Amino acid sequence: MTFTPVLPTGMSAMERGLRYVNSALIFWFFAFLVTGPKNSYATSALLVLSILTLPLSAGHLRTTLKRGAPWMLGIAIYCLYQIARRIVDGGLSAQTDPPARFLGAIPIFIYLARYGFKIEALWAGLVAGCAIGGVAGLQEVIVDGAQRAGVGHHPIAYGSLLGFMGMGCLYAATIYKHMLWRVVLIAAAAMGVIGVLYSGTRGLYPALAACMAYIGYGVLKNRGLSRRTIIAATIGSIALVSTIAWQLPSVQKRAQETLSEYQRISQGNLETSIGHRIQMWHTALFIVSERPVFGLGLDTEKRKALSLDFLKEHHYKPSVLTRYDHLHNLYLNEAAAFGLVGLATLLGLLFGAIHGTSPPFRGAIAVILILIAVEGLSETVLNHNRLTMAFVILVTALRAHSLAAPLRALANKAV
């Protein structure tokens, strides 16, 4: 489905001004997602504006709550449970900042749905983010001689951010009619993929393939091709991209490392990156069996103490649970730390992100969910707070943009 931006009509001077300000802040957030400060001033500004204008949005609050209920409920339940569980585990000194900060997306959603922003600012921000982050990563590896690109982040976190923005750009290229936009978005997507490859994040390789397959399938299906042709073309495209990626020395090196690790694991040696994951995943299942409802919490020493006999029985290294602050699997980590209740709230958050949405932005959210779901099999992807905030802001912005036009129509009708 193609997309052509439509300029809103009947807006007051204040609404137009806020719309331009919102556009600038959305662009700023994504453009400096990789290289900017840990806590973005853009989201802080959006939160302040949302609070200041909340009384002016009260007249449309009922409509906003009704149409945005899945997303707002998903965020609220997930964050409030995270906060409550952390307080129970750590008392008043517990670290509640990340989930508490994500709750700010609710007033931001209400605000953006009422006053809107230019959707081009979001795509331009993703383009700029891929360009800035990608170039910084290339310089770090090619010029500075780093083994893996990170740009101040862990290479996995850096790769996840570039994959997030790159796949967003690739999907946007399929819904725009204007050729210039398509060329720019595809170029940015390519830069994002290159950044991922130079990060050496192996868990992202199948995630990118899944996203590309989904995007390619949608494009070919809209052209009326048969299912068999679509599948063949999708597989061929992924094979072509993989062949091109294989030419990069960093990809070849990671492939050789992976093969070496599998050989060592087959000989019973689990002291490798993949071997550590196997130990953590197995131990996580044990922890869930011992604390199935609310989990054991985030304290790695508690995990080690509870699992010590289990670790010795299976000849695992106890230090594997304290060397990392997570279990390298999104679902097992959530279940072990916060129980099956916590896992349910996480799935509710992901479901709430897409439920009730419509094309063309439904596809953009679906692509990001695929990325998170697949990478989450080998990485605790939402453990990276910057990526989680990017996910929350992207979904909030896209859902709010879809709702902005109906709310403006109601406002004009009331006048």
Coordinates of C-alpha atoms in Angstrom, one line a residue:
M1 CA 0.0 0.0 0.0
T2 CA 1.5 3.4 -1.0
F3 CA 1.3 6.5 1.1
T4 CA 1.1 10.1 0.2
P5 CA 1.1 12.7 3.1
V6 CA -2.0 14.9 3.4
L7 CA -1.6 18.3 4.9
P8 CA -4.2 19.1 7.6
T9 CA -6.6 21.9 7.2
G10 CA -8.5 24.1 9.7
M11 CA -5.7 24.3 12.2
S12 CA -5.2 27.3 14.5
A13 CA -1.9 29.2 14.8
M14 CA -1.1 27.4 18.1
E15 CA -1.9 24.0 16.6
R16 CA 0.3 24.7 13.6
G17 CA 3.1 25.9 15.8
L18 CA 2.9 22.8 18.1
R19 CA 2.8 20.6 15.0
Y20 CA 6.1 22.0 13.7
V21 CA 7.7 21.8 17.2
N22 CA 6.5 18.2 17.5
S23 CA 8.0 17.4 14.1
A24 CA 11.3 18.8 15.1
L25 CA 11.4 16.9 18.4
I26 CA 10.5 13.6 16.7
F27 CA 13.2 14.1 14.1
W28 CA 15.7 15.0 16.8
F29 CA 15.0 11.9 18.9
F30 CA 15.6 9.4 16.0
A31 CA 18.4 11.3 14.3
F32 CA 20.5 11.2 17.5
L33 CA 19.3 7.9 18.8
V34 CA 22.8 6.3 18.6
T35 CA 25.1 9.3 19.2
G36 CA 22.9 11.4 21.5
P37 CA 22.8 11.5 25.3
K38 CA 21.4 8.6 27.3
N39 CA 18.2 10.4 28.1
S40 CA 16.9 12.4 25.1
Y41 CA 15.9 16.0 25.6
A42 CA 13.4 15.5 22.8
T43 CA 11.3 13.1 24.8
S44 CA 11.6 15.3 27.9
A45 CA 10.3 18.3 25.9
L46 CA 7.4 16.2 24.5
L47 CA 6.5 15.1 28.0
V48 CA 6.5 18.7 29.3
L49 CA 4.4 19.9 26.4
S50 CA 1.9 17.0 26.9
I51 CA 1.5 17.9 30.5
L52 CA 1.1 21.6 29.8
T53 CA -1.5 21.1 27.1
L54 CA -3.4 18.2 28.8
P55 CA -6.3 20.5 29.9
L56 CA -6.8 21.6 26.3
S57 CA -6.9 17.9 25.2
A58 CA -9.5 16.9 27.8
G59 CA -12.4 17.4 25.5
H60 CA -11.0 14.6 23.2
L61 CA -9.6 12.4 25.9
R62 CA -12.5 9.9 25.7
T63 CA -12.0 9.3 22.0
T64 CA -8.2 9.1 22.4
L65 CA -8.5 6.6 25.3
K66 CA -11.0 4.5 23.3
R67 CA -9.0 4.2 20.1
G68 CA -5.6 4.0 21.8
A69 CA -6.7 1.7 24.7
P70 CA -4.7 -1.4 23.6
W71 CA -1.4 0.5 23.5
M72 CA -2.0 2.6 26.6
L73 CA -3.1 -0.3 28.6
G74 CA -0.2 -2.4 27.4
I75 CA 2.3 0.2 28.5
A76 CA 0.5 0.9 31.8
I77 CA 0.2 -2.7 32.9
Y78 CA 3.7 -3.6 31.8
C79 CA 5.4 -0.6 33.5
L80 CA 3.4 -0.7 36.6
Y81 CA 4.0 -4.4 37.2
Q82 CA 7.8 -3.8 36.5
I83 CA 7.8 -1.0 39.1
A84 CA 5.8 -2.9 41.7
R85 CA 8.0 -6.1 41.3
R86 CA 11.2 -4.1 41.6
I87 CA 10.0 -2.3 44.7
V88 CA 9.0 -5.6 46.3
D89 CA 12.4 -7.0 45.4
G90 CA 14.6 -4.0 46.3
G91 CA 12.5 -1.8 48.6
L92 CA 12.3 1.9 48.2
S93 CA 15.9 2.0 46.9
A94 CA 14.9 -0.1 43.9
Q95 CA 15.8 1.1 40.4
T96 CA 12.4 2.0 38.9
D97 CA 13.6 4.6 36.5
P98 CA 13.4 2.8 33.1
P99 CA 9.8 1.5 33.4
A100 CA 8.7 4.8 35.2
R101 CA 10.1 6.8 32.3
F102 CA 8.3 4.6 29.7
L103 CA 5.0 5.6 31.4
G104 CA 5.5 9.1 30.0
A105 CA 4.5 7.7 26.6
I106 CA 0.9 7.8 27.7
P107 CA 0.5 11.6 28.0
I108 CA 2.8 12.0 24.9
F109 CA 0.4 9.8 23.0
I110 CA -2.6 11.9 24.0
Y111 CA -0.7 15.1 23.1
L112 CA 0.5 13.9 19.7
A113 CA -2.9 12.5 18.8
R114 CA -4.4 15.9 19.5
Y115 CA -1.8 18.2 17.9
G116 CA 0.0 15.9 15.5
F117 CA 3.3 16.1 13.7
K118 CA 4.7 15.8 10.2
I119 CA 5.1 12.1 9.4
E120 CA 8.0 13.0 7.1
A121 CA 9.9 14.2 10.2
L122 CA 9.8 10.6 11.6
W123 CA 11.1 9.0 8.4
A124 CA 13.7 11.7 8.0
G125 CA 14.8 11.1 11.6
L126 CA 15.2 7.4 10.9
V127 CA 17.2 8.2 7.8
A128 CA 19.5 10.6 9.7
G129 CA 19.9 8.1 12.5
C130 CA 21.0 5.4 10.1
A131 CA 23.4 7.8 8.4
I132 CA 24.9 9.2 11.6
G133 CA 25.1 6.0 13.5
G134 CA 26.2 3.9 10.5
V135 CA 29.0 6.3 9.5
A136 CA 30.2 6.4 13.1
G137 CA 30.3 2.6 13.3
L138 CA 32.2 2.3 10.0
Q139 CA 34.7 4.8 11.2
E140 CA 35.2 2.9 14.4
V141 CA 35.9 -0.3 12.6
I142 CA 37.7 0.7 9.4
V143 CA 39.6 3.8 10.6
D144 CA 40.1 3.2 14.3
G145 CA 40.6 -0.6 14.0
A146 CA 37.9 -1.8 16.4
Q147 CA 36.9 -5.4 16.1
R148 CA 33.1 -4.6 16.4
A149 CA 31.2 -1.3 16.0
G150 CA 29.6 0.0 19.1
V151 CA 29.9 3.8 19.1
G152 CA 29.8 4.1 22.8
H153 CA 27.3 1.2 23.3
H154 CA 27.7 -2.5 23.6
P155 CA 28.0 -3.8 20.0
I156 CA 24.7 -5.8 20.5
A157 CA 22.9 -2.6 21.6
Y158 CA 24.4 -0.6 18.7
G159 CA 23.5 -3.3 16.2
S160 CA 19.9 -3.4 17.5
L161 CA 19.5 0.3 17.2
L162 CA 20.8 0.3 13.6
G163 CA 18.6 -2.7 12.7
F164 CA 15.6 -1.0 14.3
M165 CA 16.0 2.2 12.2
G166 CA 17.2 0.4 9.1
M167 CA 14.2 -1.9 8.9
G168 CA 11.9 1.1 9.6
C169 CA 13.4 2.9 6.6
L170 CA 13.1 -0.2 4.4
Y171 CA 9.4 -0.5 5.2
A172 CA 8.8 3.2 4.7
A173 CA 10.4 3.0 1.2
T174 CA 7.6 0.5 0.2
I175 CA 4.7 2.8 1.1
Y176 CA 5.9 6.1 -0.4
K177 CA 5.0 7.1 -4.0
H178 CA 7.7 9.7 -4.4
M179 CA 10.8 8.2 -6.0
L180 CA 13.2 10.5 -4.2
W181 CA 11.9 9.4 -0.8
R182 CA 12.2 5.8 -1.8
V183 CA 15.8 6.2 -2.9
V184 CA 16.8 8.0 0.3
L185 CA 15.0 5.5 2.5
I186 CA 16.5 2.5 0.8
A187 CA 20.0 4.0 1.0
A188 CA 19.5 4.6 4.8
A189 CA 18.2 1.1 5.2
A190 CA 21.4 -0.2 3.5
M191 CA 23.5 1.9 5.9
G192 CA 21.6 0.5 8.8
V193 CA 22.2 -3.1 7.7
I194 CA 25.9 -2.4 7.1
G195 CA 26.0 -1.0 10.7
V196 CA 24.4 -4.2 12.0
L197 CA 27.0 -6.4 10.1
Y198 CA 29.9 -4.4 11.5
S199 CA 28.5 -4.7 15.0
G200 CA 28.9 -8.5 14.7
T201 CA 25.5 -9.1 16.3
R202 CA 24.8 -12.6 15.2
G203 CA 21.3 -12.7 16.7
L204 CA 20.3 -9.9 14.4
Y205 CA 21.1 -11.8 11.2
P206 CA 18.0 -14.0 11.2
A207 CA 16.0 -11.1 12.6
L208 CA 16.9 -8.9 9.6
A209 CA 16.2 -11.8 7.2
A210 CA 12.7 -12.2 8.8
C211 CA 12.0 -8.5 8.5
M212 CA 13.1 -8.4 4.8
A213 CA 11.0 -11.5 4.0
Y214 CA 8.0 -9.9 5.6
I215 CA 8.5 -6.6 3.7
G216 CA 9.3 -8.3 0.4
Y217 CA 6.3 -10.6 0.7
G218 CA 4.0 -7.6 1.3
V219 CA 5.4 -5.7 -1.8
L220 CA 5.1 -8.7 -4.1
K221 CA 1.6 -9.6 -2.8
N222 CA 0.3 -6.1 -3.6
R223 CA 1.5 -6.6 -7.2
G224 CA -0.8 -9.6 -7.6
L225 CA 1.9 -12.3 -8.0
S226 CA 1.3 -15.9 -7.1
R227 CA 2.3 -17.3 -3.7
R228 CA 4.9 -19.6 -5.3
T229 CA 6.5 -16.7 -7.2
I230 CA 6.5 -14.5 -4.1
I231 CA 8.2 -17.2 -2.0
A232 CA 10.8 -17.9 -4.6
A233 CA 11.5 -14.2 -5.1
T234 CA 11.7 -13.6 -1.4
I235 CA 14.2 -16.5 -0.8
G236 CA 16.2 -15.3 -3.8
S237 CA 16.4 -11.8 -2.5
I238 CA 17.5 -12.9 0.9
A239 CA 20.1 -15.2 -0.7
L240 CA 21.4 -12.3 -2.7
V241 CA 21.7 -9.9 0.3
S242 CA 23.4 -12.7 2.3
T243 CA 25.9 -13.2 -0.6
I244 CA 26.7 -9.5 -0.6
A245 CA 27.0 -9.4 3.2
W246 CA 29.4 -12.4 3.1
Q247 CA 31.9 -10.2 1.3
L248 CA 32.5 -8.1 4.4
P249 CA 35.5 -9.4 6.5
S250 CA 33.6 -8.8 9.7
V251 CA 30.8 -11.2 8.7
Q252 CA 33.3 -13.8 7.6
K253 CA 35.1 -13.5 10.9
R254 CA 31.9 -13.9 12.9
A255 CA 30.9 -16.9 10.8
Q256 CA 34.3 -18.6 11.5
E257 CA 33.9 -17.8 15.2
T258 CA 30.4 -19.4 15.2
L259 CA 31.7 -22.5 13.5
S260 CA 34.6 -22.8 15.9
E261 CA 32.2 -22.4 18.9
Y262 CA 29.9 -25.2 17.6
Q263 CA 32.9 -27.5 17.2
R264 CA 34.0 -26.8 20.8
I265 CA 30.4 -27.3 22.1
S266 CA 30.2 -30.6 20.3
Q267 CA 33.3 -31.6 22.3
G268 CA 31.6 -30.7 25.6
N269 CA 33.2 -27.2 26.0
L270 CA 30.6 -24.7 26.9
E271 CA 33.1 -21.9 27.6
T272 CA 32.1 -19.9 24.5
S273 CA 29.5 -17.2 23.8
I274 CA 27.0 -19.7 22.6
G275 CA 27.9 -22.1 25.3
H276 CA 27.3 -19.5 28.0
R277 CA 23.9 -18.9 26.4
I278 CA 23.1 -22.7 26.6
Q279 CA 24.0 -22.7 30.3
M280 CA 21.9 -19.6 31.0
W281 CA 18.9 -20.8 29.1
H282 CA 18.9 -24.1 30.9
T283 CA 19.3 -22.5 34.2
A284 CA 16.6 -20.0 33.4
L285 CA 14.1 -22.8 32.9
F286 CA 15.1 -24.2 36.3
I287 CA 14.5 -20.8 37.9
V288 CA 11.1 -20.5 36.3
S289 CA 10.2 -23.9 37.6
E290 CA 11.2 -22.8 41.1
R291 CA 9.6 -19.3 41.0
P292 CA 6.9 -19.6 38.3
V293 CA 4.5 -16.9 39.2
F294 CA 6.4 -13.7 40.1
G295 CA 10.0 -14.8 39.3
L296 CA 13.2 -14.3 41.3
G297 CA 13.9 -10.7 40.5
L298 CA 16.9 -9.0 38.9
D299 CA 19.6 -9.8 41.5
T300 CA 22.2 -12.0 39.8
E301 CA 23.5 -13.2 43.2
K302 CA 20.0 -14.5 44.1
R303 CA 19.9 -16.4 40.8
K304 CA 23.3 -17.9 41.5
A305 CA 22.4 -18.9 45.1
L306 CA 19.1 -20.5 44.1
S307 CA 20.6 -22.4 41.1
L308 CA 23.9 -23.4 42.7
D309 CA 23.1 -27.1 43.1
F310 CA 21.5 -27.2 39.6
L311 CA 24.6 -25.7 38.1
K312 CA 27.0 -28.2 39.9
E313 CA 24.8 -31.1 38.8
H314 CA 25.1 -30.1 35.2
H315 CA 28.8 -29.1 35.4
Y316 CA 28.0 -25.4 34.6
K317 CA 30.0 -22.5 35.8
P318 CA 28.2 -20.5 38.6
S319 CA 30.0 -17.4 37.4
V320 CA 28.0 -17.5 34.2
L321 CA 25.0 -16.0 36.1
T322 CA 26.9 -13.1 37.5
R323 CA 29.1 -12.4 34.5
Y324 CA 26.0 -11.0 32.7
D325 CA 23.1 -9.1 34.2
H326 CA 20.6 -10.8 31.9
L327 CA 20.0 -14.3 30.4
H328 CA 20.4 -13.6 26.7
N329 CA 16.9 -14.5 25.9
L330 CA 14.1 -12.0 26.1
Y331 CA 11.4 -14.5 27.1
L332 CA 13.3 -16.6 29.5
N333 CA 14.9 -13.6 31.1
E334 CA 11.5 -12.0 31.7
A335 CA 10.0 -15.2 33.1
A336 CA 13.0 -15.8 35.4
A337 CA 13.1 -12.3 36.7
F338 CA 9.4 -11.4 36.8
G339 CA 7.7 -14.7 36.5
L340 CA 5.0 -15.9 34.1
V341 CA 3.0 -12.8 35.2
G342 CA 5.8 -10.6 33.9
L343 CA 6.1 -12.5 30.7
A344 CA 2.4 -12.1 30.2
T345 CA 2.7 -8.3 30.6
L346 CA 5.5 -8.2 28.1
L347 CA 3.5 -10.1 25.5
G348 CA 0.6 -7.8 26.3
L349 CA 2.8 -4.8 25.6
L350 CA 3.9 -6.2 22.2
F351 CA 0.3 -7.2 21.4
G352 CA -1.0 -3.8 22.4
A353 CA 1.5 -2.1 20.1
I354 CA -0.2 -3.5 17.0
H355 CA -3.7 -4.3 18.0
G356 CA -6.3 -2.0 16.5
T357 CA -3.9 -0.4 14.0
S358 CA -4.5 -0.1 10.3
P359 CA -2.3 0.2 7.1
P360 CA 0.0 1.6 6.2
F361 CA 1.5 2.1 9.7
R362 CA 0.4 -1.3 10.9
G363 CA 3.2 -2.8 8.7
A364 CA 5.9 -0.6 10.2
I365 CA 4.9 -1.7 13.7
A366 CA 4.8 -5.3 12.6
V367 CA 8.4 -5.1 11.2
I368 CA 9.7 -3.8 14.5
L369 CA 7.9 -6.5 16.4
I370 CA 9.4 -9.1 14.1
L371 CA 12.8 -7.7 14.8
I372 CA 12.3 -7.8 18.5
A373 CA 10.6 -11.2 18.6
V374 CA 13.4 -13.0 16.5
E375 CA 16.4 -11.2 18.1
G376 CA 14.8 -11.9 21.5
L377 CA 15.5 -15.6 21.0
S378 CA 19.2 -15.0 21.6
E379 CA 19.4 -11.6 23.1
T380 CA 17.5 -9.8 26.0
V381 CA 16.8 -7.1 23.4
L382 CA 14.5 -4.9 25.6
N383 CA 17.2 -4.9 28.3
H384 CA 18.7 -2.1 26.2
N385 CA 16.8 0.9 27.6
R386 CA 17.5 3.1 24.6
L387 CA 16.1 0.6 22.2
T388 CA 13.0 0.1 24.4
M389 CA 12.5 3.8 24.4
A390 CA 12.9 4.0 20.6
F391 CA 10.3 1.2 20.3
V392 CA 7.9 3.0 22.7
I393 CA 8.2 6.3 20.9
L394 CA 7.9 4.9 17.4
V395 CA 4.7 3.0 18.2
T396 CA 3.4 6.0 20.2
A397 CA 4.1 8.4 17.3
L398 CA 2.7 6.1 14.5
R399 CA -0.5 5.3 16.5
A400 CA -1.0 9.0 17.4
H401 CA -0.5 10.1 13.8
S402 CA -3.2 7.8 12.7
L403 CA -5.5 9.2 15.3
A404 CA -4.6 12.9 14.8
A405 CA -6.8 13.5 11.7
P406 CA -10.1 12.2 13.3
L407 CA -9.4 14.3 16.5
R408 CA -8.9 17.4 14.4
A409 CA -12.1 16.7 12.6
L410 CA -13.9 16.5 15.9
A411 CA -12.3 19.7 17.1
N412 CA -13.3 21.6 13.9
K413 CA -16.8 20.2 14.2
A414 CA -17.1 21.4 17.8
V415 CA -16.0 24.9 16.7

